[in-house]
PDB file of C-alpha atoms in Angstrom:
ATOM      1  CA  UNK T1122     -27.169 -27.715  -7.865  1.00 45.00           C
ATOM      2  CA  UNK T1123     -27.685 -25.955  -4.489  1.00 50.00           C
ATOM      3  CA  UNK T1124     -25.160 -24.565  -2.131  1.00 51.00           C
ATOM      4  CA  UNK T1125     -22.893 -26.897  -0.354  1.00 50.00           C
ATOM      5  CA  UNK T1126     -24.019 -27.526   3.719  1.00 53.00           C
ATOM      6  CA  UNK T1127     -19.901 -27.560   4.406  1.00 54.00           C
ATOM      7  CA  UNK T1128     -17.397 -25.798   2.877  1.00 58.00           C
ATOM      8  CA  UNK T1129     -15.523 -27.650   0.926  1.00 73.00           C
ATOM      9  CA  UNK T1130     -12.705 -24.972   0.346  1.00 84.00           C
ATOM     10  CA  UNK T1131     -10.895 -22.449   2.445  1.00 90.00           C
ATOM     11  CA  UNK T1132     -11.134 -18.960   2.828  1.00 91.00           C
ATOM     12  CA  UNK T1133      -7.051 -18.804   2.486  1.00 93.00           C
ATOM     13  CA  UNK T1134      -7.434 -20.459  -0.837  1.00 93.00           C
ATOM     14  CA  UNK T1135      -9.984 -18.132  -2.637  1.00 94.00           C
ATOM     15  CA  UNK T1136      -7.414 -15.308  -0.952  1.00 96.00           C
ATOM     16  CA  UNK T1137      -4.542 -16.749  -2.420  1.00 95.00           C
ATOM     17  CA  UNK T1138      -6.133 -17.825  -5.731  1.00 95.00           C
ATOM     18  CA  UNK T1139      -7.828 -14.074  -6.187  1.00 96.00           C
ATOM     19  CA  UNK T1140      -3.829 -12.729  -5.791  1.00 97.00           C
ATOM     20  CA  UNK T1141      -2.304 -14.694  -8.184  1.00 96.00           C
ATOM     21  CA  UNK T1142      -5.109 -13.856 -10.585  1.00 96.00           C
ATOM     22  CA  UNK T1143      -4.614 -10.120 -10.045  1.00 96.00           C
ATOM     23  CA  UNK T1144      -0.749 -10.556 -10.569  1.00 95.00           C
ATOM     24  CA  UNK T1145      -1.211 -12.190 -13.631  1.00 95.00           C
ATOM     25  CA  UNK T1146      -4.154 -10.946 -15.073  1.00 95.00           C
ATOM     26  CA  UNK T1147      -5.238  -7.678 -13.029  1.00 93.00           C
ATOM     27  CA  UNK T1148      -7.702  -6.164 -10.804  1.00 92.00           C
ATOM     28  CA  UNK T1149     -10.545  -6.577 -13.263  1.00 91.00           C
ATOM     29  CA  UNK T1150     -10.422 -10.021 -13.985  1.00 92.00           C
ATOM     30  CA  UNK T1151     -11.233 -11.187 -10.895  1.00 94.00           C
ATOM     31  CA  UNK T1152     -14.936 -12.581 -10.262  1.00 93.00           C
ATOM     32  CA  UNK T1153     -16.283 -15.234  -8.301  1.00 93.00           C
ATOM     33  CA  UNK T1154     -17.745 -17.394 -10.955  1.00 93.00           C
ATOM     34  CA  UNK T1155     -13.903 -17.372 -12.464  1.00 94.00           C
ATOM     35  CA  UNK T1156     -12.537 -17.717  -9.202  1.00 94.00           C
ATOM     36  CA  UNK T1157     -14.830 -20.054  -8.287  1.00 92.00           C
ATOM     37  CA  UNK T1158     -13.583 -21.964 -12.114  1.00 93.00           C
ATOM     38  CA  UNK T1159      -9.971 -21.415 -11.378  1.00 92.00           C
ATOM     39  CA  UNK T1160     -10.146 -23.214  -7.942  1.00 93.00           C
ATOM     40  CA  UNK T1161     -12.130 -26.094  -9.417  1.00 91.00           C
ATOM     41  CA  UNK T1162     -15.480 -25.748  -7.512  1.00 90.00           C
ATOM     42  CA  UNK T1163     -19.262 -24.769  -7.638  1.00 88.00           C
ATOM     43  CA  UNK T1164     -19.464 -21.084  -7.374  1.00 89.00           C
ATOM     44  CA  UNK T1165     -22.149 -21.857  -3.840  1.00 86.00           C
ATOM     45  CA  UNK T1166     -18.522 -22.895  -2.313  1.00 85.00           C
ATOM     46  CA  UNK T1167     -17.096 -19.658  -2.699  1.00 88.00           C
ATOM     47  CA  UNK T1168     -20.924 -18.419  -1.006  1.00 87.00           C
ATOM     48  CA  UNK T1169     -19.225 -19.468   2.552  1.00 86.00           C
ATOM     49  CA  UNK T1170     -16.911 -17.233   2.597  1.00 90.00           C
ATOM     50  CA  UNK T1171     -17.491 -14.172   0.492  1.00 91.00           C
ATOM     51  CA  UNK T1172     -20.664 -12.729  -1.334  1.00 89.00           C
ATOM     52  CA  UNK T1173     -18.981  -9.953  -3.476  1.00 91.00           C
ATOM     53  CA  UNK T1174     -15.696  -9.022  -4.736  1.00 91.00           C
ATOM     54  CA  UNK T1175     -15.062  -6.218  -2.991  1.00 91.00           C
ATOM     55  CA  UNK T1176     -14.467  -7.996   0.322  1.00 92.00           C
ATOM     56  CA  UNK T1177     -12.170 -10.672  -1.492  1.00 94.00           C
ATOM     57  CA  UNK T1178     -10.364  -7.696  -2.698  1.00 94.00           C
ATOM     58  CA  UNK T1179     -10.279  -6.347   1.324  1.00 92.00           C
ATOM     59  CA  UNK T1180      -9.022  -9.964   2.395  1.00 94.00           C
ATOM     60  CA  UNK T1181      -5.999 -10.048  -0.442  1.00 95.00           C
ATOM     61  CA  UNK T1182      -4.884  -6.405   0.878  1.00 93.00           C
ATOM     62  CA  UNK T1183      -5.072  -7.979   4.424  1.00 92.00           C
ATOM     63  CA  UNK T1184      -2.979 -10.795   3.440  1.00 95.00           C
ATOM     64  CA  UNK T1185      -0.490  -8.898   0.989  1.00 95.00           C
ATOM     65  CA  UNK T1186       0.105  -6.237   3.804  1.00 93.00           C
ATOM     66  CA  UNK T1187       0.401  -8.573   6.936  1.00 93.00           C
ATOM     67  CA  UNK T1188       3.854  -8.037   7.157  1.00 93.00           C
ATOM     68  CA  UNK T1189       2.779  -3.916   8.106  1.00 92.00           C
ATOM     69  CA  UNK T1190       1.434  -5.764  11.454  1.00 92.00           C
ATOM     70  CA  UNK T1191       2.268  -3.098  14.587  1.00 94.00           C
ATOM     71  CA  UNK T1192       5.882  -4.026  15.754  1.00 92.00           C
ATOM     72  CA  UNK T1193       5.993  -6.053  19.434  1.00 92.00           C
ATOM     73  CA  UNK T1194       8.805  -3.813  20.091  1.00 91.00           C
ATOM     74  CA  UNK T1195       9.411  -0.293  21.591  1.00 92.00           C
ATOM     75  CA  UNK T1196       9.548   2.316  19.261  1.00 95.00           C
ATOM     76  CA  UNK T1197      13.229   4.050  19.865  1.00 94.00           C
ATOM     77  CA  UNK T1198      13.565   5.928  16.719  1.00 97.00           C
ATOM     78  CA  UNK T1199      10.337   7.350  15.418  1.00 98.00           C
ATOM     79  CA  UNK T1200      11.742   8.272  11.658  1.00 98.00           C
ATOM     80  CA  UNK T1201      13.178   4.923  11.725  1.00 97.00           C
ATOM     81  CA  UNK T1202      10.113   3.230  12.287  1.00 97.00           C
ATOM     82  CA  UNK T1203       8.215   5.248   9.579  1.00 98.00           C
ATOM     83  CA  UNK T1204      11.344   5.142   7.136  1.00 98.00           C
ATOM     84  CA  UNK T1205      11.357   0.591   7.375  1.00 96.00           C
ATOM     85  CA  UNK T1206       7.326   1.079   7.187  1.00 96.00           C
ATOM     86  CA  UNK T1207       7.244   2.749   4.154  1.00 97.00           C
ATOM     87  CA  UNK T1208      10.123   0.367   2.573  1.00 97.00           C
ATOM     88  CA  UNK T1209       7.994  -2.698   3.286  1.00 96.00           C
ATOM     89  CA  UNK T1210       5.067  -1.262   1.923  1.00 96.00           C
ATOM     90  CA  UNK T1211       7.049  -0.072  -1.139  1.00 97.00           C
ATOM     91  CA  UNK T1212       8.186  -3.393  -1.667  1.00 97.00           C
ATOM     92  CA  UNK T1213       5.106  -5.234  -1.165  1.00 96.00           C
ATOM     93  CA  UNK T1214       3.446  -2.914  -3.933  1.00 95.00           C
ATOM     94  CA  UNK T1215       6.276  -4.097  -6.133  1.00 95.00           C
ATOM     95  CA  UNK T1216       5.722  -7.508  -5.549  1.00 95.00           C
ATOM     96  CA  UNK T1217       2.270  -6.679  -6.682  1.00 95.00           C
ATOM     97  CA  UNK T1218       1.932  -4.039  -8.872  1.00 92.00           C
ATOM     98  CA  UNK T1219      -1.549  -4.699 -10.144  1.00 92.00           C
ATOM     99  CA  UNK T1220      -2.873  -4.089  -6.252  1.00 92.00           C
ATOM    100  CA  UNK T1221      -1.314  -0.418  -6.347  1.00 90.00           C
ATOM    101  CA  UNK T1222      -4.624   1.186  -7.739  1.00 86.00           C
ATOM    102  CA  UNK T1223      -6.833  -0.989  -5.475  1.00 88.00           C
ATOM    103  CA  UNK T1224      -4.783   0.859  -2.333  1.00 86.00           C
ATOM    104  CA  UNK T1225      -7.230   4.024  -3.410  1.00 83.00           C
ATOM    105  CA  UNK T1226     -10.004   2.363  -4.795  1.00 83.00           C
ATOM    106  CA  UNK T1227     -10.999   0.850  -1.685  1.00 83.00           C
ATOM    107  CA  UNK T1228     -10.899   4.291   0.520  1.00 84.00           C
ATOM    108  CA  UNK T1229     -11.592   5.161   3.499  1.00 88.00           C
ATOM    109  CA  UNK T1230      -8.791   2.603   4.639  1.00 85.00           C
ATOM    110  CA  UNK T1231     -10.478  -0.365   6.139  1.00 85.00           C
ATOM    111  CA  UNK T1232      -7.453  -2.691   6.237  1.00 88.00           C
ATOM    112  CA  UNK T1233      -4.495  -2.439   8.181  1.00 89.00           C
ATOM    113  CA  UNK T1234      -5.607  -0.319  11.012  1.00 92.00           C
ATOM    114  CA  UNK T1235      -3.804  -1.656  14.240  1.00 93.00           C
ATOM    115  CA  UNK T1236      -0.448  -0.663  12.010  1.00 95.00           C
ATOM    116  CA  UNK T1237      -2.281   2.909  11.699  1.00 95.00           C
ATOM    117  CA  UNK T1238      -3.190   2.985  15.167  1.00 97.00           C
ATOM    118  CA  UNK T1239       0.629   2.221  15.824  1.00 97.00           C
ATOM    119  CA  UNK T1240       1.829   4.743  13.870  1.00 97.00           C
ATOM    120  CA  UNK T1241      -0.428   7.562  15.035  1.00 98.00           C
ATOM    121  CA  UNK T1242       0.710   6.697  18.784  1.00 97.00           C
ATOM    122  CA  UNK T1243       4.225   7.261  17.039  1.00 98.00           C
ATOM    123  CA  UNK T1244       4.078  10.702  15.809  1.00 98.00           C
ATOM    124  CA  UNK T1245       1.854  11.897  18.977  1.00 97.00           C
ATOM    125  CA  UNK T1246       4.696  10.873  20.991  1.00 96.00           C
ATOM    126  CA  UNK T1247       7.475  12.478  19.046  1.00 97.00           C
ATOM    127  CA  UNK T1248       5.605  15.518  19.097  1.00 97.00           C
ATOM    128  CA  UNK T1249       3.698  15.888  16.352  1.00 98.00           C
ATOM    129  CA  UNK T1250      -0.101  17.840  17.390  1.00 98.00           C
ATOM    130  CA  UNK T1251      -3.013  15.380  17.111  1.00 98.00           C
ATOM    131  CA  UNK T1252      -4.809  17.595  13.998  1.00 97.00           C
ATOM    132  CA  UNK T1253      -1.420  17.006  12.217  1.00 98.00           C
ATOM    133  CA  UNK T1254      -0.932  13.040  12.279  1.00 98.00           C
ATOM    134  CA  UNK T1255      -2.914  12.328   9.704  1.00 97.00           C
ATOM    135  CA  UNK T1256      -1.687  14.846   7.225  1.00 97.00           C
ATOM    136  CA  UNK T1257       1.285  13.548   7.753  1.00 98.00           C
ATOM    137  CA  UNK T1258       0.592   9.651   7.005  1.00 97.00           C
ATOM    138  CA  UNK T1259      -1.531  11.005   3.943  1.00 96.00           C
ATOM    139  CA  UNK T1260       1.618  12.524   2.850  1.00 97.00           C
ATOM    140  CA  UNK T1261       3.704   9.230   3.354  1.00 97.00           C
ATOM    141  CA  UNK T1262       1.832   7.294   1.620  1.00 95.00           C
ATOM    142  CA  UNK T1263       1.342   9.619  -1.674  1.00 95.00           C
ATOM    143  CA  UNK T1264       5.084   9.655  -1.493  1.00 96.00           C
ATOM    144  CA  UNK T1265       5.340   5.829  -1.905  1.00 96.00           C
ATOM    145  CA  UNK T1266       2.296   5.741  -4.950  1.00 94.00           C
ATOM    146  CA  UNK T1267       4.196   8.943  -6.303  1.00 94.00           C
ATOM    147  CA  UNK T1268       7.170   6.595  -6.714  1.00 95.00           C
ATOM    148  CA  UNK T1269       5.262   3.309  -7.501  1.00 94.00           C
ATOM    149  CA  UNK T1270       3.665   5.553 -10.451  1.00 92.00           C
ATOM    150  CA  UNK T1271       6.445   7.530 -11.744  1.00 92.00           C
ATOM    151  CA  UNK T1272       9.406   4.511 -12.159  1.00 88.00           C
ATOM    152  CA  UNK T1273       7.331   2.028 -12.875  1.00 85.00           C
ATOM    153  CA  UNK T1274       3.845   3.089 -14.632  1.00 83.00           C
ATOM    154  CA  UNK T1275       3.842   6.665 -16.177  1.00 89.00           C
ATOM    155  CA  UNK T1276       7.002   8.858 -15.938  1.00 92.00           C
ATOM    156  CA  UNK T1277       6.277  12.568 -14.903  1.00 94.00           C
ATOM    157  CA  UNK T1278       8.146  13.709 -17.645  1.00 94.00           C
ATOM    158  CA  UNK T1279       9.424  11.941 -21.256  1.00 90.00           C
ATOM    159  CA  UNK T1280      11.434  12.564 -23.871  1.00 90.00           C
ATOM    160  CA  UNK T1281      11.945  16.029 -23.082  1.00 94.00           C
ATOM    161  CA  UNK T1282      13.591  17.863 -26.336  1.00 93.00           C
ATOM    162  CA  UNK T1283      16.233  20.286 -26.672  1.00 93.00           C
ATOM    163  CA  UNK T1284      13.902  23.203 -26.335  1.00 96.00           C
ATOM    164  CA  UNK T1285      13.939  22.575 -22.489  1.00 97.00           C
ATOM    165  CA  UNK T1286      17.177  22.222 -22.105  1.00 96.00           C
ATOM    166  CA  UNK T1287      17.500  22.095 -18.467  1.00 97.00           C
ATOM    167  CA  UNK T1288      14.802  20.109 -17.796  1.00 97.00           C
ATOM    168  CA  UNK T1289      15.968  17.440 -20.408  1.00 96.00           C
ATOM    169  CA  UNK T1290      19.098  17.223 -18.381  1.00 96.00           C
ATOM    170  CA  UNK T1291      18.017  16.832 -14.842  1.00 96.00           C
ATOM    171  CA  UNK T1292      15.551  14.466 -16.393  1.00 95.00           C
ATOM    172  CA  UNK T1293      17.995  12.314 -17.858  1.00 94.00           C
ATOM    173  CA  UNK T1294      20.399  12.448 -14.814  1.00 94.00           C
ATOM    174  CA  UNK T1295      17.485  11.423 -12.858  1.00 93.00           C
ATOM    175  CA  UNK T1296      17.202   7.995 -14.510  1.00 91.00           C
ATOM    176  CA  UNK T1297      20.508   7.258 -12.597  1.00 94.00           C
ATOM    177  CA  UNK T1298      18.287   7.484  -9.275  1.00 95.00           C
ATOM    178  CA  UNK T1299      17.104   3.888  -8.303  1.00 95.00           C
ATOM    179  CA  UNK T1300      12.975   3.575  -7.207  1.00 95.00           C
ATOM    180  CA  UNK T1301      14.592   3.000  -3.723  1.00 96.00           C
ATOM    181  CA  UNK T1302      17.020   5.838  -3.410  1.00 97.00           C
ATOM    182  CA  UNK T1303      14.159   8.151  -4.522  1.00 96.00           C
ATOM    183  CA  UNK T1304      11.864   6.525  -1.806  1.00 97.00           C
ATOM    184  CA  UNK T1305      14.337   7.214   0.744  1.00 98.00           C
ATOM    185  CA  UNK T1306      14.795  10.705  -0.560  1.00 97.00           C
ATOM    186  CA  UNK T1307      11.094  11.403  -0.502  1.00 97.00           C
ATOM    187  CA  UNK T1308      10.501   9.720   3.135  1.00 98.00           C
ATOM    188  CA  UNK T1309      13.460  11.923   4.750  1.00 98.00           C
ATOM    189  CA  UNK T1310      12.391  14.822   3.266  1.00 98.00           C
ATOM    190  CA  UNK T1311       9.073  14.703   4.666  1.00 98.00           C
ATOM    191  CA  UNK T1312      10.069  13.416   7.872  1.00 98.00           C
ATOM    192  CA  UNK T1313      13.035  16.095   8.281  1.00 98.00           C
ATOM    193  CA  UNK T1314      10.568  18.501   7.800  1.00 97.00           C
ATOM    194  CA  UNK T1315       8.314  17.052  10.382  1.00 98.00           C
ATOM    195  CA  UNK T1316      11.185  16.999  12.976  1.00 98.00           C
ATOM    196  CA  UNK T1317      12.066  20.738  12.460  1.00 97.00           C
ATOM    197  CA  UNK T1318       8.295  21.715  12.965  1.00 97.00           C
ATOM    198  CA  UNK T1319       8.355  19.826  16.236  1.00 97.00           C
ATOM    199  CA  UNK T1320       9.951  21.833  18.592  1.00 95.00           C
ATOM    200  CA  UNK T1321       7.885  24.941  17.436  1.00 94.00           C
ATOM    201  CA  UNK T1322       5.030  22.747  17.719  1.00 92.00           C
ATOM    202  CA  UNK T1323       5.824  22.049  21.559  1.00 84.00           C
TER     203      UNK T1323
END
């Protein structure tokens, strides 16, 4: 049976059909002949919109992270801004766990880049030097996958015996810390330390 002449489904469909497959079932089960079976159509259908997986996988990132768009508003408070971004992004990846290893799979960053370009005006006009910017969102976002990793896919440490005693304690006390609180705690710390490097950077 050839390919279709119209499409007879929508691009937001195979988007949205490809996510819930990857929350229920993960990154590797997706495919367009089982897409194409889950949605109920001839796999030529999916052939209007998308040839391979990899930019299905770019459109679902797109669509998971839309609400990262650049704020309409001013930016008053430049650690605020970067403390609610990474938040939202946290939060998204929770929604979605299965996407967190696709956020480094698919590298260099191709989605998302007006937010980026946002940000980067940000920091250059808090202070921060132009060769620093993106060390500084690379270290942002390893501190929201170091989180996303630790509480909720492979603890740093585990059942730490008595022979360490001082680690086994500040590792159990630690379980007391919420993913969120150590988000924020990670976030500030990085962007206190950007703010006192700013006025020796000026």
């Amino acid at each position: 049976m050839g390919r279709p002449k119209k499409p007879i489904i929508s691009r937001e469909l195979v988007i949205k059909s490809a996510l819930a497959m990857i929350d229920r079932d993960g990154l590797d089960a997706v495919s367009l002949r089982r897409l194409a079976e889950t949605i109920g159509v001839n796999i030529g259908s999916l052939y209007h919109h998308y040839r391979y997986k990899d930019d299905i996988l770019l459109d679902v990132l797109a669509h998971v992270l839309e609400p990262l768009s650049p704020s309409p508003e001013p930016i008053e408070d430049w650690k605020e801004y970067f403390r609610e971004r990474c938040k939202t992004y946290f939060q998204l990846m929770v929604a979605h766990p299965n996407l967190t290893s696709l956020m480094f799979t698919l590298l260099p960053r191709r989605v998302g880049l007006a937010v980026e370009e946002q940000g980067a005006r940000v920091l250059l006009d808090a202070g921060v030097p132009a060769r620093y910017v993106p060390l500084i969102r690379e270290q942002l976002e390893s501190a929201v996958h170091g989180v996303l990793r630790f509480c909720f896919d492979t603890p740093l440490f585990a059942n730490v015996t008595d022979s360490h005693p001082v680690l086994a304690r500040v590792v159990a006390e630690a379980e007391s810390v919420t993913p969120h609180d150590r988000l924020a705690l990670a976030v500030d710390a990085i962007l206190d330390g950007v703010e006192h490097r700013i006025p020796q950077w000026r």
